[in-house]
PDB file of C-alpha atoms in Angstrom:
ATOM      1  CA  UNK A   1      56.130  37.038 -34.333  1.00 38.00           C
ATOM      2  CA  UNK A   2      56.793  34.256 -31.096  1.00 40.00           C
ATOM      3  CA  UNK A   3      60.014  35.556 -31.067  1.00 47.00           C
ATOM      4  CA  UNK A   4      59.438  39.182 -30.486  1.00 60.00           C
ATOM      5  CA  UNK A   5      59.548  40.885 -27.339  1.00 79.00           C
ATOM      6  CA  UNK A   6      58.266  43.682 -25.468  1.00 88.00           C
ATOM      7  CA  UNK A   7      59.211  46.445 -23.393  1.00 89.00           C
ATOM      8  CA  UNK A   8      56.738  47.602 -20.701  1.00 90.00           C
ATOM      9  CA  UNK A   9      55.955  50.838 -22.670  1.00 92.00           C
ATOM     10  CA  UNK A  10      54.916  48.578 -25.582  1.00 93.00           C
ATOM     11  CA  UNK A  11      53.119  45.860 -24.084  1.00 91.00           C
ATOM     12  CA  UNK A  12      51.251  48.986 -22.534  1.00 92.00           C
ATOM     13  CA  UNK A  13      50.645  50.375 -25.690  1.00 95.00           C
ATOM     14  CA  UNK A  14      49.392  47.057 -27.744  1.00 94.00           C
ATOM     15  CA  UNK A  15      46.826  45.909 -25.267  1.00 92.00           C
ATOM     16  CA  UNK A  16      45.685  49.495 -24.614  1.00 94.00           C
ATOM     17  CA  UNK A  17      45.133  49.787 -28.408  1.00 94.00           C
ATOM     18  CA  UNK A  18      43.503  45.600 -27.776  1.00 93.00           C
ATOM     19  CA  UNK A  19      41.056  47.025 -25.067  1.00 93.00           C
ATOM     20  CA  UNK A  20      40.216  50.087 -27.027  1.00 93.00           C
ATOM     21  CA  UNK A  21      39.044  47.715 -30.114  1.00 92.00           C
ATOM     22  CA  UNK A  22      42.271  48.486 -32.234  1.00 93.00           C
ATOM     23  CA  UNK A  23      42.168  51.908 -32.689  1.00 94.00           C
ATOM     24  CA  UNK A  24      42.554  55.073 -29.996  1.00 93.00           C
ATOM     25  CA  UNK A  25      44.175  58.270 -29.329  1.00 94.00           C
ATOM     26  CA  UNK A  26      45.941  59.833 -25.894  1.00 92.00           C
ATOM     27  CA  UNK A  27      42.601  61.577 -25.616  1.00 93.00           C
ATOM     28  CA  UNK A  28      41.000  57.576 -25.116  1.00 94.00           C
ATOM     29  CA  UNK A  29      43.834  56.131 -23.400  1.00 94.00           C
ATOM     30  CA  UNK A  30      43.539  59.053 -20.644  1.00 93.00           C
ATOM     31  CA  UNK A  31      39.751  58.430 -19.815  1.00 94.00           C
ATOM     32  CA  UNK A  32      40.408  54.481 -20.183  1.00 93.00           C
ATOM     33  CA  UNK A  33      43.644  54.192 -18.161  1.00 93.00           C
ATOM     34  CA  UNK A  34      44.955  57.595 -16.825  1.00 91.00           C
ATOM     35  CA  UNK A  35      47.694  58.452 -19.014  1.00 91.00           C
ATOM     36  CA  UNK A  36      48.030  60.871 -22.074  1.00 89.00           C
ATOM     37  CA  UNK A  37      51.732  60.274 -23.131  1.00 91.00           C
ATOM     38  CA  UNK A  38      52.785  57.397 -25.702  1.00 93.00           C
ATOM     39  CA  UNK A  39      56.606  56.963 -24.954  1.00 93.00           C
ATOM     40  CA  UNK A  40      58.674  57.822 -28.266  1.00 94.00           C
ATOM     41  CA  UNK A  41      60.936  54.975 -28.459  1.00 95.00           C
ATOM     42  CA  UNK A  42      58.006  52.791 -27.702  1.00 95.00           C
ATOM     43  CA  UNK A  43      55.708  54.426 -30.911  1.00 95.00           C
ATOM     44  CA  UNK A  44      59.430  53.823 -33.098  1.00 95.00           C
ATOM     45  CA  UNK A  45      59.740  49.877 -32.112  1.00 95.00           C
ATOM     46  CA  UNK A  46      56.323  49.298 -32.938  1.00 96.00           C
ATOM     47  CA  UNK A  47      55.954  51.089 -36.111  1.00 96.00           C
ATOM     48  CA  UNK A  48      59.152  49.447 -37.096  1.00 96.00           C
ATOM     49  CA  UNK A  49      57.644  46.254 -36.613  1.00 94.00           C
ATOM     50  CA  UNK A  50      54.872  46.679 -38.390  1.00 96.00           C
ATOM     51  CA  UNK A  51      52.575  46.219 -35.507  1.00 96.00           C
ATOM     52  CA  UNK A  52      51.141  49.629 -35.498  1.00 97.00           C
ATOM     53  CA  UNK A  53      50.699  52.286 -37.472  1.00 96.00           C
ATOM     54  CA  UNK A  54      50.467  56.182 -36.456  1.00 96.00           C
ATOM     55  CA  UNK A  55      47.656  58.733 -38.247  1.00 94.00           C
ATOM     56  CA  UNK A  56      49.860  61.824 -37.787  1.00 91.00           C
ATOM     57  CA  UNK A  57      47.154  63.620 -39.671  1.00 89.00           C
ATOM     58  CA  UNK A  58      44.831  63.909 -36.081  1.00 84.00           C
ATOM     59  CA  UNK A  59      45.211  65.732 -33.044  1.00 86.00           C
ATOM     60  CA  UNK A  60      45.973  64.189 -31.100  1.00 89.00           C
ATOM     61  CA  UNK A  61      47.787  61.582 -33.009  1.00 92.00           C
ATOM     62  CA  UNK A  62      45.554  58.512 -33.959  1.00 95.00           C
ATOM     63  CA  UNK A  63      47.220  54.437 -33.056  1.00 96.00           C
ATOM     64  CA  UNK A  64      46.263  51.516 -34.579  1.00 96.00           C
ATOM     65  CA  UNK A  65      47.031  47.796 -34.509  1.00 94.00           C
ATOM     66  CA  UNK A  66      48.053  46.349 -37.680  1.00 95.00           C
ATOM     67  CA  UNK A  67      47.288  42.926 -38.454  1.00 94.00           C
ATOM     68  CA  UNK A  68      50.302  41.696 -37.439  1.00 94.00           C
ATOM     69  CA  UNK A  69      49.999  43.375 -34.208  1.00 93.00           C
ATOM     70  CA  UNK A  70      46.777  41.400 -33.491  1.00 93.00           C
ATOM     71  CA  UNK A  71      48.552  38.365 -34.664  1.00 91.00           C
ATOM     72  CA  UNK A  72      51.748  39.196 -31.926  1.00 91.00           C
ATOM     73  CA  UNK A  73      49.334  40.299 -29.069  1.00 90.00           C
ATOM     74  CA  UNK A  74      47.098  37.149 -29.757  1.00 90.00           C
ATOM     75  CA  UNK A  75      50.600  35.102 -28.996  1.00 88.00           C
ATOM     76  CA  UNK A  76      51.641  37.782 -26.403  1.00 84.00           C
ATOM     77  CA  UNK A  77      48.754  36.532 -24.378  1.00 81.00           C
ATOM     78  CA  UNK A  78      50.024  33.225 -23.067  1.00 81.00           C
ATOM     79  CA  UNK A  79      53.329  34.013 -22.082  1.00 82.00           C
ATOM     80  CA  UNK A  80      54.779  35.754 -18.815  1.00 79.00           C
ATOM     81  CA  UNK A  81      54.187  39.336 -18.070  1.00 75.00           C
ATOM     82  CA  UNK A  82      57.627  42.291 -18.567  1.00 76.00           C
ATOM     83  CA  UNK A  83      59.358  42.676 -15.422  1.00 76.00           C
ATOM     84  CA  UNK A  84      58.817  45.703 -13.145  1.00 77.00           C
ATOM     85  CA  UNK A  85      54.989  46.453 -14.927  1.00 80.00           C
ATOM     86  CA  UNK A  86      53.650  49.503 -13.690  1.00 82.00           C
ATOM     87  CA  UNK A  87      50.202  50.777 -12.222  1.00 88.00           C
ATOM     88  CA  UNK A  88      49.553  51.558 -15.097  1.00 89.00           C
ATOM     89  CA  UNK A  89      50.049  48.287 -16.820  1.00 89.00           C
ATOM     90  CA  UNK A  90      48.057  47.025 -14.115  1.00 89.00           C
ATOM     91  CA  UNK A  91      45.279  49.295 -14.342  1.00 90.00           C
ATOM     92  CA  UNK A  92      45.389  48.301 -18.801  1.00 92.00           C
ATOM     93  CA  UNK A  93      45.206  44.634 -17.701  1.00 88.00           C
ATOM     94  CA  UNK A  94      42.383  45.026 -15.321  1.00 89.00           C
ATOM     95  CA  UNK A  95      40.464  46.924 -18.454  1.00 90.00           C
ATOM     96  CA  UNK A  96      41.887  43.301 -20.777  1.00 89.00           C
ATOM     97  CA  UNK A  97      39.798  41.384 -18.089  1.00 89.00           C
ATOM     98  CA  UNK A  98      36.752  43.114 -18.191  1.00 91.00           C
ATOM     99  CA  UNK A  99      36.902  42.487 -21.695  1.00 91.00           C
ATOM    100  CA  UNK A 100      36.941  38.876 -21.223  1.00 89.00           C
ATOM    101  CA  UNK A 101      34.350  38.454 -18.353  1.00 91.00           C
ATOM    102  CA  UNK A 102      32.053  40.762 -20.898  1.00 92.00           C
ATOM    103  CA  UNK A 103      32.901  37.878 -23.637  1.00 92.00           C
ATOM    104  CA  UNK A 104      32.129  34.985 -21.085  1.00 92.00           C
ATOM    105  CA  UNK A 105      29.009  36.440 -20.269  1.00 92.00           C
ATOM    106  CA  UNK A 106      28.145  36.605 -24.089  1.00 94.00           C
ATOM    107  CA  UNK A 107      28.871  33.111 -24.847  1.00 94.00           C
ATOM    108  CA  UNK A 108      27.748  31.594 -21.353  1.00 93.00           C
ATOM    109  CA  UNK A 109      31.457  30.766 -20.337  1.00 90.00           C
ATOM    110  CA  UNK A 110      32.240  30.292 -16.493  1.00 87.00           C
ATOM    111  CA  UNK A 111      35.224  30.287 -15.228  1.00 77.00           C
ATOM    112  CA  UNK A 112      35.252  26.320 -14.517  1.00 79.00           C
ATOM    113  CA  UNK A 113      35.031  26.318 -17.973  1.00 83.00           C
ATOM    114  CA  UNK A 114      38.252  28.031 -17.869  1.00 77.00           C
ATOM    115  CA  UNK A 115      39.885  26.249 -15.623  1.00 69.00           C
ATOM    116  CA  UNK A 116      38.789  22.867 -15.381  1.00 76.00           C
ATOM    117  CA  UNK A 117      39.929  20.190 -12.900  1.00 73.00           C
ATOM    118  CA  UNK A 118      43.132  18.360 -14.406  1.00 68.00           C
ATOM    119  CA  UNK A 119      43.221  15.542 -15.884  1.00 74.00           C
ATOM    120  CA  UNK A 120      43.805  12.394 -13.108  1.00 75.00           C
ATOM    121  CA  UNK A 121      47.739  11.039 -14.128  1.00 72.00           C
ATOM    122  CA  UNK A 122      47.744   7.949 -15.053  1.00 76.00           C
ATOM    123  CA  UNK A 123      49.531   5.683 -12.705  1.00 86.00           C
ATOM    124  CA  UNK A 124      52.232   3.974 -14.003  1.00 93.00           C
ATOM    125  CA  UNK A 125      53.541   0.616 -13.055  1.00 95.00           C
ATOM    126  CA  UNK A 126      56.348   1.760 -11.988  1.00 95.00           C
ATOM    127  CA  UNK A 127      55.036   4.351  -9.511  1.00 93.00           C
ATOM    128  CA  UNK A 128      52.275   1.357  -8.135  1.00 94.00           C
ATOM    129  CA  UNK A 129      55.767  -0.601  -7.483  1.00 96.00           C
ATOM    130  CA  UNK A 130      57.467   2.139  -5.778  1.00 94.00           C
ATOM    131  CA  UNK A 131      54.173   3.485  -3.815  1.00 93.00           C
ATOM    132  CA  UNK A 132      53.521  -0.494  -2.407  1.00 95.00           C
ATOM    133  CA  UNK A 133      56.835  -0.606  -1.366  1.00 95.00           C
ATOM    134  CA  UNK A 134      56.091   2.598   1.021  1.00 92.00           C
ATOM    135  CA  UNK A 135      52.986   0.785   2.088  1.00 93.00           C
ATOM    136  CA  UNK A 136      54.628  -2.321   3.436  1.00 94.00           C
ATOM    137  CA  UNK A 137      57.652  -0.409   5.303  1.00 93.00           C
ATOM    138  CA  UNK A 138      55.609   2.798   6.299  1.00 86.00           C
ATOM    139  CA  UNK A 139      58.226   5.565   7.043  1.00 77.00           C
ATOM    140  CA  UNK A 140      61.398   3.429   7.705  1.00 84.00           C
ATOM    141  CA  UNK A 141      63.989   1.948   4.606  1.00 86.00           C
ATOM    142  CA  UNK A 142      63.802  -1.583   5.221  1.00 92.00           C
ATOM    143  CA  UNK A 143      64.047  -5.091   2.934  1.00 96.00           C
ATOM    144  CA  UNK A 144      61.071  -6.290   1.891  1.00 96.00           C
ATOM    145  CA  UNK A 145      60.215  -9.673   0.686  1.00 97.00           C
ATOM    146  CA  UNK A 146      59.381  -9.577  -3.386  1.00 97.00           C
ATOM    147  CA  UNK A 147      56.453 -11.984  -2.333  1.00 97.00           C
ATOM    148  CA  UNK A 148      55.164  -9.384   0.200  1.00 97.00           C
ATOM    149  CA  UNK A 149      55.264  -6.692  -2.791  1.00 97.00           C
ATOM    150  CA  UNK A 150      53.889  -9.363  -5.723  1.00 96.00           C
ATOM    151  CA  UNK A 151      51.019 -10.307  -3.412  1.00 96.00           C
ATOM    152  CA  UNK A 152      50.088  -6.932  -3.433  1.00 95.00           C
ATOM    153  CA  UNK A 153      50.432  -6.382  -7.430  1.00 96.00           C
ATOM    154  CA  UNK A 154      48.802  -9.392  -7.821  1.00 93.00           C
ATOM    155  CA  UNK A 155      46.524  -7.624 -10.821  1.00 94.00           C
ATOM    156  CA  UNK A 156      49.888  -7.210 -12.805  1.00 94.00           C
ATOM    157  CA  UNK A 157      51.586  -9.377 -15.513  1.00 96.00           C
ATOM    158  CA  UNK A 158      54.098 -10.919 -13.834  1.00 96.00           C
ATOM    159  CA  UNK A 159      56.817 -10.279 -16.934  1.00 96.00           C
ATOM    160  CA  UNK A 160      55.923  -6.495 -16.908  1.00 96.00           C
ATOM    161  CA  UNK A 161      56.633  -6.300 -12.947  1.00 97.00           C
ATOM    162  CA  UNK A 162      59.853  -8.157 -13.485  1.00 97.00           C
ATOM    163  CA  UNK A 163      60.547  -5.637 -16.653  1.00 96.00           C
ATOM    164  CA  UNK A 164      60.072  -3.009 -14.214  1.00 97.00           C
ATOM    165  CA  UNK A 165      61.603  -4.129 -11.487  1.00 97.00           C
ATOM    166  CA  UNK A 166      65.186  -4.328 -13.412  1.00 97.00           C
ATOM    167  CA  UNK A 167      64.320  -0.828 -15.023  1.00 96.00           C
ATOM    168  CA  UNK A 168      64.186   0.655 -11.708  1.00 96.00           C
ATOM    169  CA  UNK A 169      66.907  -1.381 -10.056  1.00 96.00           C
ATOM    170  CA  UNK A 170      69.487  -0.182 -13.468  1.00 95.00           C
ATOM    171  CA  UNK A 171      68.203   3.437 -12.688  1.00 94.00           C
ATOM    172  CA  UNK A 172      69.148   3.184  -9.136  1.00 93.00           C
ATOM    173  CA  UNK A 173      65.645   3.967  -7.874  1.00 94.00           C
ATOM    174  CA  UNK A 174      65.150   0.614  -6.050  1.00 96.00           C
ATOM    175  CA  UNK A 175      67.780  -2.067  -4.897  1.00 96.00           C
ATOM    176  CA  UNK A 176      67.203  -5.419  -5.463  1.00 97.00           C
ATOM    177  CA  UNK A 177      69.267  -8.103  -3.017  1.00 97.00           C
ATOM    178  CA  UNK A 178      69.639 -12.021  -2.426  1.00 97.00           C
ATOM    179  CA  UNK A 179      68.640 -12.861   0.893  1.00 96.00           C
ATOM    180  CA  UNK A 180      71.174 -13.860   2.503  1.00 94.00           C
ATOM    181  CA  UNK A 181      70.502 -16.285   4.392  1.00 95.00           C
ATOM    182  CA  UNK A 182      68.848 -19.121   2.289  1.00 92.00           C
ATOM    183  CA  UNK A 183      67.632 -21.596   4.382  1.00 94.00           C
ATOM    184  CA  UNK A 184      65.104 -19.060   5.476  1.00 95.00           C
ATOM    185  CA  UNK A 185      63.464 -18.845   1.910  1.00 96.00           C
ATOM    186  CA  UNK A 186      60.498 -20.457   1.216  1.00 96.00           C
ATOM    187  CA  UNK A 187      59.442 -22.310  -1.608  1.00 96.00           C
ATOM    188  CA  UNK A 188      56.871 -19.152  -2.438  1.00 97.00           C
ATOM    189  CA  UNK A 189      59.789 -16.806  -1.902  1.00 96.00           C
ATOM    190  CA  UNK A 190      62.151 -18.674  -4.451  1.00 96.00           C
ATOM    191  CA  UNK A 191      59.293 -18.602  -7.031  1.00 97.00           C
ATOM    192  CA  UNK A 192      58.712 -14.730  -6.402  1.00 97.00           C
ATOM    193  CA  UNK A 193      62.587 -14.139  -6.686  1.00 97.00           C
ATOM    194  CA  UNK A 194      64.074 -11.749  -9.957  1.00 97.00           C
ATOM    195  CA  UNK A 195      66.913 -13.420 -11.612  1.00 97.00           C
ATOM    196  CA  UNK A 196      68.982 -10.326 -12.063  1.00 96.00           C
ATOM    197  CA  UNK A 197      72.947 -10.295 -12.924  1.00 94.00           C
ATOM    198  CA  UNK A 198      73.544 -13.880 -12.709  1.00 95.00           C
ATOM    199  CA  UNK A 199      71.804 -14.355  -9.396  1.00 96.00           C
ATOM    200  CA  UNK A 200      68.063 -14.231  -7.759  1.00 97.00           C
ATOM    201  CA  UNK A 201      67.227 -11.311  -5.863  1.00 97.00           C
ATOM    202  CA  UNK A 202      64.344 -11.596  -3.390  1.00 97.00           C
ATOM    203  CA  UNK A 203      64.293  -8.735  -1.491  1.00 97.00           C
ATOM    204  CA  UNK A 204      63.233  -5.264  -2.349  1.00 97.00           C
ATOM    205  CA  UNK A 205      64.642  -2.047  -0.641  1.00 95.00           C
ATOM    206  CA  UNK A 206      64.664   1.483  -1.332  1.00 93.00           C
ATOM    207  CA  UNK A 207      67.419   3.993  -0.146  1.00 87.00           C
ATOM    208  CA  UNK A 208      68.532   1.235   2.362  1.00 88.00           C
ATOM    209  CA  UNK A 209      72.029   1.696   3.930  1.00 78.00           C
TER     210      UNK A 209
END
């Protein structure tokens, strides 16, 4: 059933049929939502699908969901409403809701229950890299000494940071440079250099032109 899909006259129908406990005439969807007509070529698709059936035997006419309409409602629910719903689909929805905030109040559910506060992302090393980079050069794109940046990330394995460091650098999301003039270096900046491509990088830059 995922891969089934509704016009508005149908997903009108099913959940009016949901709110109504499975079972309802145009007689009950008037005094529920308004409207006493059941489209034709909405009550054809979803007989054909086997998602409702249609007690011609009553006057007015008596809908129900089938089991498999349940089932294709049930995974209706998640995904995005049909384009250009109606008032009246609007006014069936706002019925849907009720339902639910008469469940929640059976079963003690708030609505932080609901919708709880996400889950914190776990920081990556990468993205610890990449965010003390921005802390040493505020808003400017300038070099910055890989000491600077490992004195910083002092917590970290130093073989992970390297591993990262060349990750990023391959991807093009940092740039990694020899200084280039060496007799500045100090012994603590040749220690905290990358060897990378044949050569030791020691400075650190990001979108730097």
């Amino acid at each position: 059933m995922s891969d089934l899909e509704f016009s508005v006259p149908e997903f009108n129908l099913l959940l009016s049929l949901v709110h109504l406990r499975g079972s309802g005439t145009t007689g009950k969807f008037k005094i529920a939502f308004g409207y006493d007509k059941v489209e034709p070529a909405a009550q054809k698709s979803l007989t054909d699908k086997g998602l409702i059936s249609i007690d011609r035997g009553t006057k007015p006419f008596t809908y129900e969901l089938t089991d498999p309409g349940w089932l294709a409602v049930r995974e209706l629910l998640p995904k995005p409403a049909p384009a250009k719903i109606s008032q009246k689909t609007a006014r069936i929805l706002w019925a849907v809701i009720q339902d639910f905030s008469a469940h929640m109040d059976r079963a003690k559910i708030e609505l932080a229950d609901i919708y709880p506060e996400p889950e914190p992302v776990a920081e990556t090393l990468a993205d610890r890299i990449i965010a003390t980079y921005r802390e040493l050069t505020g808003d400017t794109a300038d070099w910055v000494p890989l000491l600077a940046l490992r004195e910083r990330l002092d917590d970290a394995v130093r073989e992970e940071v390297d591993k990262v460091l060349a990750e990023l650098h391959t991807l093009r999301e940092i740039q990694l440079i020899p200084e280039s003039n060496q007799k500045t270096l100090t012994d603590a900046d040749r220690a905290a250099a990358l060897w990378l491509g044949g050569e030791s990088r020691h400075l650190i830059g990001i979108e730097v032109r």
